[in-house]
Tab-separated table of N, CA and C in Angstrom:
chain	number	residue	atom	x	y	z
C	206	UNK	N	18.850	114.863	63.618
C	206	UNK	CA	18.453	114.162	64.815
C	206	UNK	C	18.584	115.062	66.037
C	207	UNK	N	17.681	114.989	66.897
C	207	UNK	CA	17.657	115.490	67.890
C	207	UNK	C	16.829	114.322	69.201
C	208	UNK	N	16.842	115.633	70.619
C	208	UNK	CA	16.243	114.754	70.990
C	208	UNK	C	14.577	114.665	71.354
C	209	UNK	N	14.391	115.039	70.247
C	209	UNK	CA	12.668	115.009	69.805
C	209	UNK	C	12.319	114.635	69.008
C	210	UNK	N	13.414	113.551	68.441
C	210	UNK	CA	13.854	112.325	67.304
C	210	UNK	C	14.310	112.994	65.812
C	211	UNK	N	14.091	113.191	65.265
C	211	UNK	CA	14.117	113.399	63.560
C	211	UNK	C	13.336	114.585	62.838
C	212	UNK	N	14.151	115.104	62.310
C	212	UNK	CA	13.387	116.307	61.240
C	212	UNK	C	14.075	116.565	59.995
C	213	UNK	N	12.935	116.666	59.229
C	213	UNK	CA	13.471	117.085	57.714
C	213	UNK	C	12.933	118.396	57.061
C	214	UNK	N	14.299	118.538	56.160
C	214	UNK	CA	13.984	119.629	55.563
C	214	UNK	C	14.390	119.508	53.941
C	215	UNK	N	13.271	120.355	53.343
C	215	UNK	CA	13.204	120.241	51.594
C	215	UNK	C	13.580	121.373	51.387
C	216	UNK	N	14.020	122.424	52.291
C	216	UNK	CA	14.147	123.659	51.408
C	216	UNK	C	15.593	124.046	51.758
C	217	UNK	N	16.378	123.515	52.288
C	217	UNK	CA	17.524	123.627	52.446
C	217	UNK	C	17.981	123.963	53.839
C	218	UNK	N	17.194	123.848	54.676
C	218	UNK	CA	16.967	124.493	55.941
C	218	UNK	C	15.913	125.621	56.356
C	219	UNK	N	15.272	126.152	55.211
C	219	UNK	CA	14.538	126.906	55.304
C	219	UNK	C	13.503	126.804	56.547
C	220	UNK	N	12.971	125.469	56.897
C	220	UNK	CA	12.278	125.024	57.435
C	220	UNK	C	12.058	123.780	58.097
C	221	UNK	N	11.670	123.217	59.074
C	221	UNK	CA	11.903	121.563	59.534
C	221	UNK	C	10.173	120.873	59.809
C	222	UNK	N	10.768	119.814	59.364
C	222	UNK	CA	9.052	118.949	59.814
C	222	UNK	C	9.061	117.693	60.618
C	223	UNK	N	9.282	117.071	61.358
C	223	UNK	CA	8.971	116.273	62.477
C	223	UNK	C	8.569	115.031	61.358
C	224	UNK	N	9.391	113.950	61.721
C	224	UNK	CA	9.200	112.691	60.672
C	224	UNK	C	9.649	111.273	61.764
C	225	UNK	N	8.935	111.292	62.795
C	225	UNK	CA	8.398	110.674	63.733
C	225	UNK	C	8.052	109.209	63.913
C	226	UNK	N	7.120	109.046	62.616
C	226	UNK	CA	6.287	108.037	63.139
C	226	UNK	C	6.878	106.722	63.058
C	227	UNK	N	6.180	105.988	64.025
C	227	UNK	CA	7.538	104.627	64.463
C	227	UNK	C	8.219	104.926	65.236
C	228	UNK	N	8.654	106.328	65.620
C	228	UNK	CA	10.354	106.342	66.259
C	228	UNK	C	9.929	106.524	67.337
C	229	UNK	N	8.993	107.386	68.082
C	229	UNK	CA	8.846	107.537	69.540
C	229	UNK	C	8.017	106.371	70.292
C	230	UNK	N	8.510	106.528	71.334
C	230	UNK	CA	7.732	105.569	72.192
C	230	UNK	C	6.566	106.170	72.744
C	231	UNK	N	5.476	105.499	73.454
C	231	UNK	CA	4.802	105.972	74.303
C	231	UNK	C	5.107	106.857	75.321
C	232	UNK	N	4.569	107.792	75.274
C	232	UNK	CA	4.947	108.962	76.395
C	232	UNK	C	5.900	109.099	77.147
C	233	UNK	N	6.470	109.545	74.808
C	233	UNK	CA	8.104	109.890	75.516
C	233	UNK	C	8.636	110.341	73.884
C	234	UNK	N	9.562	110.697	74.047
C	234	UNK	CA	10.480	111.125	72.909
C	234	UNK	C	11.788	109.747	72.663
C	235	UNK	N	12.933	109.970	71.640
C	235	UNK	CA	13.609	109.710	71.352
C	235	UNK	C	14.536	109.521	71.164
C	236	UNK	N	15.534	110.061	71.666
C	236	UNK	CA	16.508	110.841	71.323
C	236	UNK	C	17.556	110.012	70.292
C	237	UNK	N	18.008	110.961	69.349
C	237	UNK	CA	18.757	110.618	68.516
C	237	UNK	C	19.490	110.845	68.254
C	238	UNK	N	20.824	109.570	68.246
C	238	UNK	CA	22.867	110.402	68.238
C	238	UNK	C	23.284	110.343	67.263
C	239	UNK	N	22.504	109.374	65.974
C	239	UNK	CA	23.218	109.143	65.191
C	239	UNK	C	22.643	109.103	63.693
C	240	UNK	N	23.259	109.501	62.186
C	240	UNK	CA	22.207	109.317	61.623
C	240	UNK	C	22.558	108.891	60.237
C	241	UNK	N	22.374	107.359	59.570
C	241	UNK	CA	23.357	107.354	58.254
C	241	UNK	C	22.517	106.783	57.650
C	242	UNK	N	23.033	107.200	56.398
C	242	UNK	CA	22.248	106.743	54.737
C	242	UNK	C	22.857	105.929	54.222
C	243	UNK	N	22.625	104.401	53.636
C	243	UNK	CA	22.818	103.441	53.056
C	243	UNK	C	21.612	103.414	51.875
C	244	UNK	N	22.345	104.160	50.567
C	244	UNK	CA	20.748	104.126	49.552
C	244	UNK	C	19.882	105.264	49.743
C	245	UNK	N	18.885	104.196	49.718
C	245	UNK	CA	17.292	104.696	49.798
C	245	UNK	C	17.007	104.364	51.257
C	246	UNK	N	17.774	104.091	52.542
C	246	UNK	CA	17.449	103.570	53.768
C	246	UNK	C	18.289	104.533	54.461
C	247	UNK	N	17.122	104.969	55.655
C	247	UNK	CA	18.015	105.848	55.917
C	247	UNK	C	18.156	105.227	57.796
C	248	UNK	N	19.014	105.463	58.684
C	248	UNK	CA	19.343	104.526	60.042
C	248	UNK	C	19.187	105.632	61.274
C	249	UNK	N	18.304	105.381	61.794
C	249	UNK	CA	18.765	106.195	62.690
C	249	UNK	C	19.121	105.753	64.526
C	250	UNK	N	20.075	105.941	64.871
C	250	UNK	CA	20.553	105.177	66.205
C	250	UNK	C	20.287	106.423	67.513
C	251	UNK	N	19.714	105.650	68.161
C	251	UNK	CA	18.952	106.505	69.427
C	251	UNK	C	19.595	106.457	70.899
C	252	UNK	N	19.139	106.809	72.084
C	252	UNK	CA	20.039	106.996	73.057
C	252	UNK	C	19.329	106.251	73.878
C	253	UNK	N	18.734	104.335	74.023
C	253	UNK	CA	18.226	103.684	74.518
C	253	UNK	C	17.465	103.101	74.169
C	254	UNK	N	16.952	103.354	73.061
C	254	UNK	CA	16.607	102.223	72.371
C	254	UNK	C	16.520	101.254	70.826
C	255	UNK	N	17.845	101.660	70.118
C	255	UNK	CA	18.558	101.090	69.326
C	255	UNK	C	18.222	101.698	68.008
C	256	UNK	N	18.179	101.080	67.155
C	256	UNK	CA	18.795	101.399	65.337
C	256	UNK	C	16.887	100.942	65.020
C	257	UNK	N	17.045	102.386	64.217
C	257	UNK	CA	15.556	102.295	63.412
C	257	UNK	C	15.624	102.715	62.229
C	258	UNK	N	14.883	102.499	61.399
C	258	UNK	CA	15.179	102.084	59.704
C	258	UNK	C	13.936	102.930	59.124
C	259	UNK	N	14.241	103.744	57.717
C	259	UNK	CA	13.393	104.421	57.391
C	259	UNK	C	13.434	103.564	55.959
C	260	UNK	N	12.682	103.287	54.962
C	260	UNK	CA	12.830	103.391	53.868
C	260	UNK	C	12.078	104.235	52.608
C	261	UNK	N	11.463	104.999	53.302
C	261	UNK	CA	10.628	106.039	52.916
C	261	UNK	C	10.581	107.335	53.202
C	262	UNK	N	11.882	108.185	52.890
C	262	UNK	CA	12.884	109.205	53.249
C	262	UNK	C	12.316	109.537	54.310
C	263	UNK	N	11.992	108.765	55.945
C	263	UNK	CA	11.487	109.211	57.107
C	263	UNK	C	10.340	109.382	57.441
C	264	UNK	N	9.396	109.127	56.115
C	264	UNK	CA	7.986	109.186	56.835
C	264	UNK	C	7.284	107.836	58.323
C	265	UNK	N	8.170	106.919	57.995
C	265	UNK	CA	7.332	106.060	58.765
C	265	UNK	C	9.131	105.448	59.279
C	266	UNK	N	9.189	104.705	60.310
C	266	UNK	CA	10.162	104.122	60.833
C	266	UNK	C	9.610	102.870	61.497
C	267	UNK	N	10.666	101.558	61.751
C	267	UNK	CA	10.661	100.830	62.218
C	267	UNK	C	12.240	100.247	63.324
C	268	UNK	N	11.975	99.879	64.023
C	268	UNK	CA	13.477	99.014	65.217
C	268	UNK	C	13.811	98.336	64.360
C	269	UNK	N	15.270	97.981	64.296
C	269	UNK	CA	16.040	97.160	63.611
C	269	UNK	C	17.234	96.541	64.417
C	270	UNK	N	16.713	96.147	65.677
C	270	UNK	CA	17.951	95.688	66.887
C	270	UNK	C	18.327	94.040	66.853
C	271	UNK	N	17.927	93.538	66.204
C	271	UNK	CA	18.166	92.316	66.379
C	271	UNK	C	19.797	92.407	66.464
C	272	UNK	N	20.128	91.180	67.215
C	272	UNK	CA	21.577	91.103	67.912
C	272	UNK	C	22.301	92.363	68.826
C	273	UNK	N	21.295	93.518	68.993
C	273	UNK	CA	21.748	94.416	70.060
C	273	UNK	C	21.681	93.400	71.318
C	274	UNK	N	21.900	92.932	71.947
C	274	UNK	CA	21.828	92.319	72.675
C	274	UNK	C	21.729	92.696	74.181
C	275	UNK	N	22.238	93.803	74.466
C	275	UNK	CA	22.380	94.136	75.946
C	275	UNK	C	21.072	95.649	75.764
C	276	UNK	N	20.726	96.120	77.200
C	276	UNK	CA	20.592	97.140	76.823
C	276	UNK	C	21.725	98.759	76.653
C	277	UNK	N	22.896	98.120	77.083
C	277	UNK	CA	23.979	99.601	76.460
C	277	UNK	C	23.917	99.383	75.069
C	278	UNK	N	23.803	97.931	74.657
C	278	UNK	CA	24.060	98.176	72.880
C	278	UNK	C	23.052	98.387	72.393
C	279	UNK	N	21.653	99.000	72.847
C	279	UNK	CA	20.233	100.221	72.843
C	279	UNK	C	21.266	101.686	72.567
C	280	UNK	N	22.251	102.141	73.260
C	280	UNK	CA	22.354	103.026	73.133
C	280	UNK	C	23.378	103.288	71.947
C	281	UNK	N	22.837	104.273	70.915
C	281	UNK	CA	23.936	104.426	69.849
C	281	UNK	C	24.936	105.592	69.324
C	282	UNK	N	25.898	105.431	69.640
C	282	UNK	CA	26.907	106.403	69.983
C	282	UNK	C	27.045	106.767	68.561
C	283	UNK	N	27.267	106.315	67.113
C	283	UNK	CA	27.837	106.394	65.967
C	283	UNK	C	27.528	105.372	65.008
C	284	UNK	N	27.082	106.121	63.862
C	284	UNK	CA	26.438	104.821	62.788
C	284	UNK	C	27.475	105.300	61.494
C	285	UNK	N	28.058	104.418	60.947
C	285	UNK	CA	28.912	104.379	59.561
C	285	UNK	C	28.079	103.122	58.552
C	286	UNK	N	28.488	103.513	57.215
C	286	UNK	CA	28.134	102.850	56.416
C	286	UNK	C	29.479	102.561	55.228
C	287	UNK	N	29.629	101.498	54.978
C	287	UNK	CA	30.855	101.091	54.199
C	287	UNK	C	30.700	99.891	53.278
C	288	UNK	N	30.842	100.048	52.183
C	288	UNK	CA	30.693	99.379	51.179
C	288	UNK	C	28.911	98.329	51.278
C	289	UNK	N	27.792	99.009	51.786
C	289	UNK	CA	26.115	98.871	51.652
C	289	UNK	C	26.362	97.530	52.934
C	290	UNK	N	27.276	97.515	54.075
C	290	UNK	CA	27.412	97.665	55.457
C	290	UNK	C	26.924	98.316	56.207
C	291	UNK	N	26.152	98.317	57.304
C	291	UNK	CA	26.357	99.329	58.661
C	291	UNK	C	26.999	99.192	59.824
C	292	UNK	N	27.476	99.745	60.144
C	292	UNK	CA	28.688	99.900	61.619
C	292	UNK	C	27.934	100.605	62.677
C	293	UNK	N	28.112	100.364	63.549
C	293	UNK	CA	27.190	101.100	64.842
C	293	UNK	C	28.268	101.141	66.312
C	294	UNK	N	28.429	101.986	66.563
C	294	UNK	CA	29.438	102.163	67.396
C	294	UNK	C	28.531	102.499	69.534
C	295	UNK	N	28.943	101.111	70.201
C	295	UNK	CA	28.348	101.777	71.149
C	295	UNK	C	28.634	101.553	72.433
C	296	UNK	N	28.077	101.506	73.552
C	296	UNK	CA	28.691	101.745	74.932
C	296	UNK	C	29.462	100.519	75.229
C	297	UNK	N	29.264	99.359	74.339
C	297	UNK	CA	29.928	97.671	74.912
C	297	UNK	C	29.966	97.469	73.750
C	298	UNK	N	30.704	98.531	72.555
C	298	UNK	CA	31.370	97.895	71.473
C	298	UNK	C	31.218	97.966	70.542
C	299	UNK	N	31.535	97.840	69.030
C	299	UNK	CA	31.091	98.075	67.575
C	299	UNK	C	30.097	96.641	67.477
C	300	UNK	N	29.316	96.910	66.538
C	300	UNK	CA	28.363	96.310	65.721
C	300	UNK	C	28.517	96.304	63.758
C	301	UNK	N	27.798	95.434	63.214
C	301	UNK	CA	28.433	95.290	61.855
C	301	UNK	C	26.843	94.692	61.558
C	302	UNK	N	26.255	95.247	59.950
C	302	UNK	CA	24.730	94.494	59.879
C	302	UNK	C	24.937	94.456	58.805
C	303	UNK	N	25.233	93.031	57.928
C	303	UNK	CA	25.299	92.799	56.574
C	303	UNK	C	24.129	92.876	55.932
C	304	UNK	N	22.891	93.185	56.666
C	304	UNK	CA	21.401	92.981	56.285
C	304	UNK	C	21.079	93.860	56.255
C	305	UNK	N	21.610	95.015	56.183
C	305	UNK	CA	20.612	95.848	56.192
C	305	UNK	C	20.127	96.363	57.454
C	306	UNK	N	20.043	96.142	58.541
C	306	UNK	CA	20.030	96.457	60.060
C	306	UNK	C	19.026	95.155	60.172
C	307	UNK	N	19.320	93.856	59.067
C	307	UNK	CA	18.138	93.268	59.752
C	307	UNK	C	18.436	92.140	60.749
C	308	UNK	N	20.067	92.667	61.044
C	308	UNK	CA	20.882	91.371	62.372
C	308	UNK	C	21.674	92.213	62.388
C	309	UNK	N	22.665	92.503	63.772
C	309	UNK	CA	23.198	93.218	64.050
C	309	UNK	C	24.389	91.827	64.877
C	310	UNK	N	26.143	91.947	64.356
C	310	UNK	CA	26.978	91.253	65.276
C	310	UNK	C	28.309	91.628	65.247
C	311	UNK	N	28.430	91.456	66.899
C	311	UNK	CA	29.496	92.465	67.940
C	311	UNK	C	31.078	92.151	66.948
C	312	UNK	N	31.295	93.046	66.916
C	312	UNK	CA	32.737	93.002	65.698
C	312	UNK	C	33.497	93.667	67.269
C	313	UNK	N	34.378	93.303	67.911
C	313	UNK	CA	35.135	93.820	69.166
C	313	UNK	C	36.590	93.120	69.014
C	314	UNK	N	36.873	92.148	68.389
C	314	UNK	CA	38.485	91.621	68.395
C	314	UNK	C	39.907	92.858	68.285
C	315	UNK	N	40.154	92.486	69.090
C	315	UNK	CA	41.434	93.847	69.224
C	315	UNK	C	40.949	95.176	69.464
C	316	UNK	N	39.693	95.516	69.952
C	316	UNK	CA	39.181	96.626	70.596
C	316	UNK	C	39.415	96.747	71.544
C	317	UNK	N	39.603	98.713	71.905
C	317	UNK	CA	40.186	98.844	73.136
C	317	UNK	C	40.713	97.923	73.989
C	318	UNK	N	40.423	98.075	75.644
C	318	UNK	CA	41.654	97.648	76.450
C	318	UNK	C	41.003	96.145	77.087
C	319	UNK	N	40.309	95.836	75.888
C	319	UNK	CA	39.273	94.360	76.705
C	319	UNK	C	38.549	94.152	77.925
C	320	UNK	N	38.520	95.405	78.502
C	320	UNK	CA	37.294	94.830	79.494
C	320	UNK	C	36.215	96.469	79.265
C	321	UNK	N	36.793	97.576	78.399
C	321	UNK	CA	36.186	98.330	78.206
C	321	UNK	C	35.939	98.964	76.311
C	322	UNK	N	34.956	98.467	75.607
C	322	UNK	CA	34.802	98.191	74.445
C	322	UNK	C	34.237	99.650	73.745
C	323	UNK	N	33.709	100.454	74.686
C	323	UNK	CA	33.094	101.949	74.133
C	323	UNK	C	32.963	102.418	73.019
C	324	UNK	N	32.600	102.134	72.074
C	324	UNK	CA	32.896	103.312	70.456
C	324	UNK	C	31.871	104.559	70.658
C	325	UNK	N	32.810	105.507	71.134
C	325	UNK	CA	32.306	106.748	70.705
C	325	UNK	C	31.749	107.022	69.410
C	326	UNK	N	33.072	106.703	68.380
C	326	UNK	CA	32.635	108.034	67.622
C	326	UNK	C	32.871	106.439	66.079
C	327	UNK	N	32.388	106.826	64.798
C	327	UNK	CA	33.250	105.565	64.056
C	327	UNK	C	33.552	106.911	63.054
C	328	UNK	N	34.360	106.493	62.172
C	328	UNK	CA	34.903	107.383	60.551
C	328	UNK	C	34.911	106.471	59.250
C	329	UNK	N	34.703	106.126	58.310
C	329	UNK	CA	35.126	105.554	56.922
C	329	UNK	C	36.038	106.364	56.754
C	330	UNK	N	37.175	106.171	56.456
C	330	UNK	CA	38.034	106.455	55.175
C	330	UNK	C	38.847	105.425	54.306
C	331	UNK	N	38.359	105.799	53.288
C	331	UNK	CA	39.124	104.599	51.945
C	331	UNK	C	38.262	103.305	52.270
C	332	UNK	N	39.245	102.589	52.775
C	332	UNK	CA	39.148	101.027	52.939
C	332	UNK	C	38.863	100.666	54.122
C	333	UNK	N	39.402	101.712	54.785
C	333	UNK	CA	39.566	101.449	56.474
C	333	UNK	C	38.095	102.228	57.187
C	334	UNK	N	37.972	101.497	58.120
C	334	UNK	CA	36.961	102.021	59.544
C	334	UNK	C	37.965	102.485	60.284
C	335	UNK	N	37.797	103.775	60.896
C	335	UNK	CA	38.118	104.261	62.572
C	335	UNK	C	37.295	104.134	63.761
C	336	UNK	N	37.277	104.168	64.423
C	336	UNK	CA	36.863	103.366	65.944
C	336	UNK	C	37.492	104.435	66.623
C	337	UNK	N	36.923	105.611	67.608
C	337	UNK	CA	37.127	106.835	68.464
C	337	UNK	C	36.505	105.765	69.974
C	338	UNK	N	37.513	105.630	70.513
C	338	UNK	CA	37.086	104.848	71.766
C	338	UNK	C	37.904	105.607	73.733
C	339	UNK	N	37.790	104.811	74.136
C	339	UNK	CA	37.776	105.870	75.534
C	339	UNK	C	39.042	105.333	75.886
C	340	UNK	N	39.968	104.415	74.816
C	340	UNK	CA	41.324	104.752	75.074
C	340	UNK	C	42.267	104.544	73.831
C	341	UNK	N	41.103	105.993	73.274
C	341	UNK	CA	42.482	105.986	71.737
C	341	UNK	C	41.688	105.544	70.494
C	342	UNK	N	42.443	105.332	69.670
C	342	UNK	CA	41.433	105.148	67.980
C	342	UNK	C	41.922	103.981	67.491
C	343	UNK	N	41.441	103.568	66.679
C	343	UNK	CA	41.493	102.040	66.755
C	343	UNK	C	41.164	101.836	65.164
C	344	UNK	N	41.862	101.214	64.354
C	344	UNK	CA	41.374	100.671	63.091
C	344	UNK	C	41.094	100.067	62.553
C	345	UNK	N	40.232	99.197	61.339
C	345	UNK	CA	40.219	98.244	60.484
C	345	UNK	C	40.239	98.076	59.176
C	346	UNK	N	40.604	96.990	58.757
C	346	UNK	CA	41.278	97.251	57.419
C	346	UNK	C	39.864	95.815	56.574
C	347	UNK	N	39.353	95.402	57.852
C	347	UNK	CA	38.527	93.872	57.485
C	347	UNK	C	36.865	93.992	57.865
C	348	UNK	N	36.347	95.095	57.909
C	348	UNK	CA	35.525	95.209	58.126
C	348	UNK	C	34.826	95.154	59.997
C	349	UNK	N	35.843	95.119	60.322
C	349	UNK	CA	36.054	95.008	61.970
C	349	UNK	C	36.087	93.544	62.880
C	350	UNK	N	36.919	92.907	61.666
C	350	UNK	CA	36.975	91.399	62.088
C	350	UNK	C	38.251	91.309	63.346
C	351	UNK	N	39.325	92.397	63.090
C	351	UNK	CA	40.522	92.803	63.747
C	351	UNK	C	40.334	94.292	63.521
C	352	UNK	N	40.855	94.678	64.928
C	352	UNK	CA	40.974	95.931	65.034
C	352	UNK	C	42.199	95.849	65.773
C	353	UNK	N	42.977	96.994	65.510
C	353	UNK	CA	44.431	97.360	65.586
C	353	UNK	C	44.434	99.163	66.148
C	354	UNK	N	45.323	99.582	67.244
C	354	UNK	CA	44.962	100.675	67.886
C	354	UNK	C	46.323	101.196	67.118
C	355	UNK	N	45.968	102.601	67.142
C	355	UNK	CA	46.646	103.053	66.030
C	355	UNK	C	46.678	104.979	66.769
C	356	UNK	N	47.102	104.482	67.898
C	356	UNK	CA	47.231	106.048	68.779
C	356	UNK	C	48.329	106.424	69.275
C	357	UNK	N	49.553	106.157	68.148
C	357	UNK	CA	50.788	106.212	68.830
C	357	UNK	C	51.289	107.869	68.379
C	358	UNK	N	51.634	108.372	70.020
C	358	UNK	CA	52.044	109.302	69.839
C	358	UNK	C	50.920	110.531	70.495
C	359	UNK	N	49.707	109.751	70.476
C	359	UNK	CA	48.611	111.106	71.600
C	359	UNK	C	48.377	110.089	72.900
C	360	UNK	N	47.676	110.931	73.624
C	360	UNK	CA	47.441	109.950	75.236
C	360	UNK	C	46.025	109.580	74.934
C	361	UNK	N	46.402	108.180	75.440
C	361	UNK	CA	45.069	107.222	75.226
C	361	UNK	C	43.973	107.614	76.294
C	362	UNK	N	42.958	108.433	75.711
C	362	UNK	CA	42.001	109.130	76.317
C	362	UNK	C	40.885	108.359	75.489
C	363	UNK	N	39.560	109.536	76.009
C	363	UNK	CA	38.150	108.973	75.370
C	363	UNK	C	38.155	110.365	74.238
C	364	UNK	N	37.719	109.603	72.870
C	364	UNK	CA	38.164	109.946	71.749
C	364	UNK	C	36.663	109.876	71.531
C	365	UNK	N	35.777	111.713	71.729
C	365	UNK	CA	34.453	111.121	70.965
C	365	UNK	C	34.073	111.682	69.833
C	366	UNK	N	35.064	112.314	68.907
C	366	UNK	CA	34.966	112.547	67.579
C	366	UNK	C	36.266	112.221	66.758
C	367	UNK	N	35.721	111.897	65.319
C	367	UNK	CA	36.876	111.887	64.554
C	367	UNK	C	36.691	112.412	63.148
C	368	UNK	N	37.816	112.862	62.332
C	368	UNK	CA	37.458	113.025	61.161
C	368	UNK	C	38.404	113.812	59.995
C	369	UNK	N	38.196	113.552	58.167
C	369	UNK	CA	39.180	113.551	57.843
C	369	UNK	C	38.876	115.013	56.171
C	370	UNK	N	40.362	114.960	55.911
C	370	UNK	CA	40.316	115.536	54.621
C	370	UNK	C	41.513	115.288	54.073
C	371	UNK	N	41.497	115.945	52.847
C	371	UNK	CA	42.479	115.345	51.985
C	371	UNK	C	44.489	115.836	52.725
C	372	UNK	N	43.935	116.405	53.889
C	372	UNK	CA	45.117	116.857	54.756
C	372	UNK	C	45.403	115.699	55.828
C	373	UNK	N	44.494	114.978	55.995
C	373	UNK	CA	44.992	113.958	57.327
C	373	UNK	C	43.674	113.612	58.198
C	374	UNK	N	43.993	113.553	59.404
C	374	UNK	CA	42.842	113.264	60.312
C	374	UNK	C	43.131	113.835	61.531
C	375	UNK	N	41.728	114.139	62.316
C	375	UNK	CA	41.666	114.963	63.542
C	375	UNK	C	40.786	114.129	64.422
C	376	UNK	N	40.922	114.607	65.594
C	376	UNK	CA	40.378	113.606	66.491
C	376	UNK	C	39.959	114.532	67.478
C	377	UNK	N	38.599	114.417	68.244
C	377	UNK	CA	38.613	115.631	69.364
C	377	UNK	C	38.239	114.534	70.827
C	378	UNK	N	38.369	115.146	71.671
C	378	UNK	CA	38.484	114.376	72.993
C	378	UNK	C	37.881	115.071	73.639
């Protein structure tokens, strides 16, 4: 993803091809922050105008915003996928689409500091979701029915990456 929307490559990088169609608007580009595979569907979350759905490894795309509701939740900071779930992380809060991106609804209980909901960045690991937010990281164990902040011990800053290995987890700010 970029911000001239989407490109693929078959040769390993050898080369890129522009896989577009659907995704741009009228005289204009795309831009794209985010980009996850559920399957054979692939998601891609843009910087204003929400979650678009490939099911045809990118040749053709379609919007998949239903329940974005505002236009900040157009903008998409971070897309996770967890157990054939999608998570969408964005300027007023996480999102959760049991459909497939074909309804999108605000999962925010015990997020950040309640009047500022931000998900930077999201992570899967195991069982749990991480939540990289603009004061600290935040977890779930329920699919983001409760979220629980879990930043004890760094300063609750804006957290816009995260990520793990069989050593632990890192977080960049």
């Amino acid at each position: 993803g970029t911000n001239y929307g989407i490109f693929r490559s078959t040769n390993s990088g050898a080369s890129w091809t522009a896989v577009n169609n659907g995704l741009t608007p009228t005289g204009g580009f795309v831009g794209v922050s985010a980009i996850a595979v559920n399957g054979t569907n692939i998601f891609a979350g843009t910087i204003g105008h929400g979650i678009f759905l490939s099911t045809d490894n990118g040749n053709s795309w379609i919007a998949v915003n239903s329940g974005l509701s505002t236009n900040s939740a157009l903008v998409i900071n971070a897309l996770e996928v967890k157990d054939g779930n999608i998570f969408a992380g964005t300027p007023v809060g996480a999102f959760i689409s049991f459909t497939n991106g074909g309804n999108w609804v605000t999962i925010n209980t015990g997020l950040s500091n309640n009047t500022d909901y931000e998900v930077n960045s999201l992570l899967v690991e195991g069982s749990d979701i991480y939540a990289g937010t603009n004061y600290g990281v935040y977890t779930t164990s329920n699919n983001g029915l409760a979220w629980s902040q879990c930043s004890s011990g760094m300063p609750l800053e804006r957290i816009i990456s995260l990520g793990s290995n069989t050593q632990g987890f890192c977080v960049g700010s």
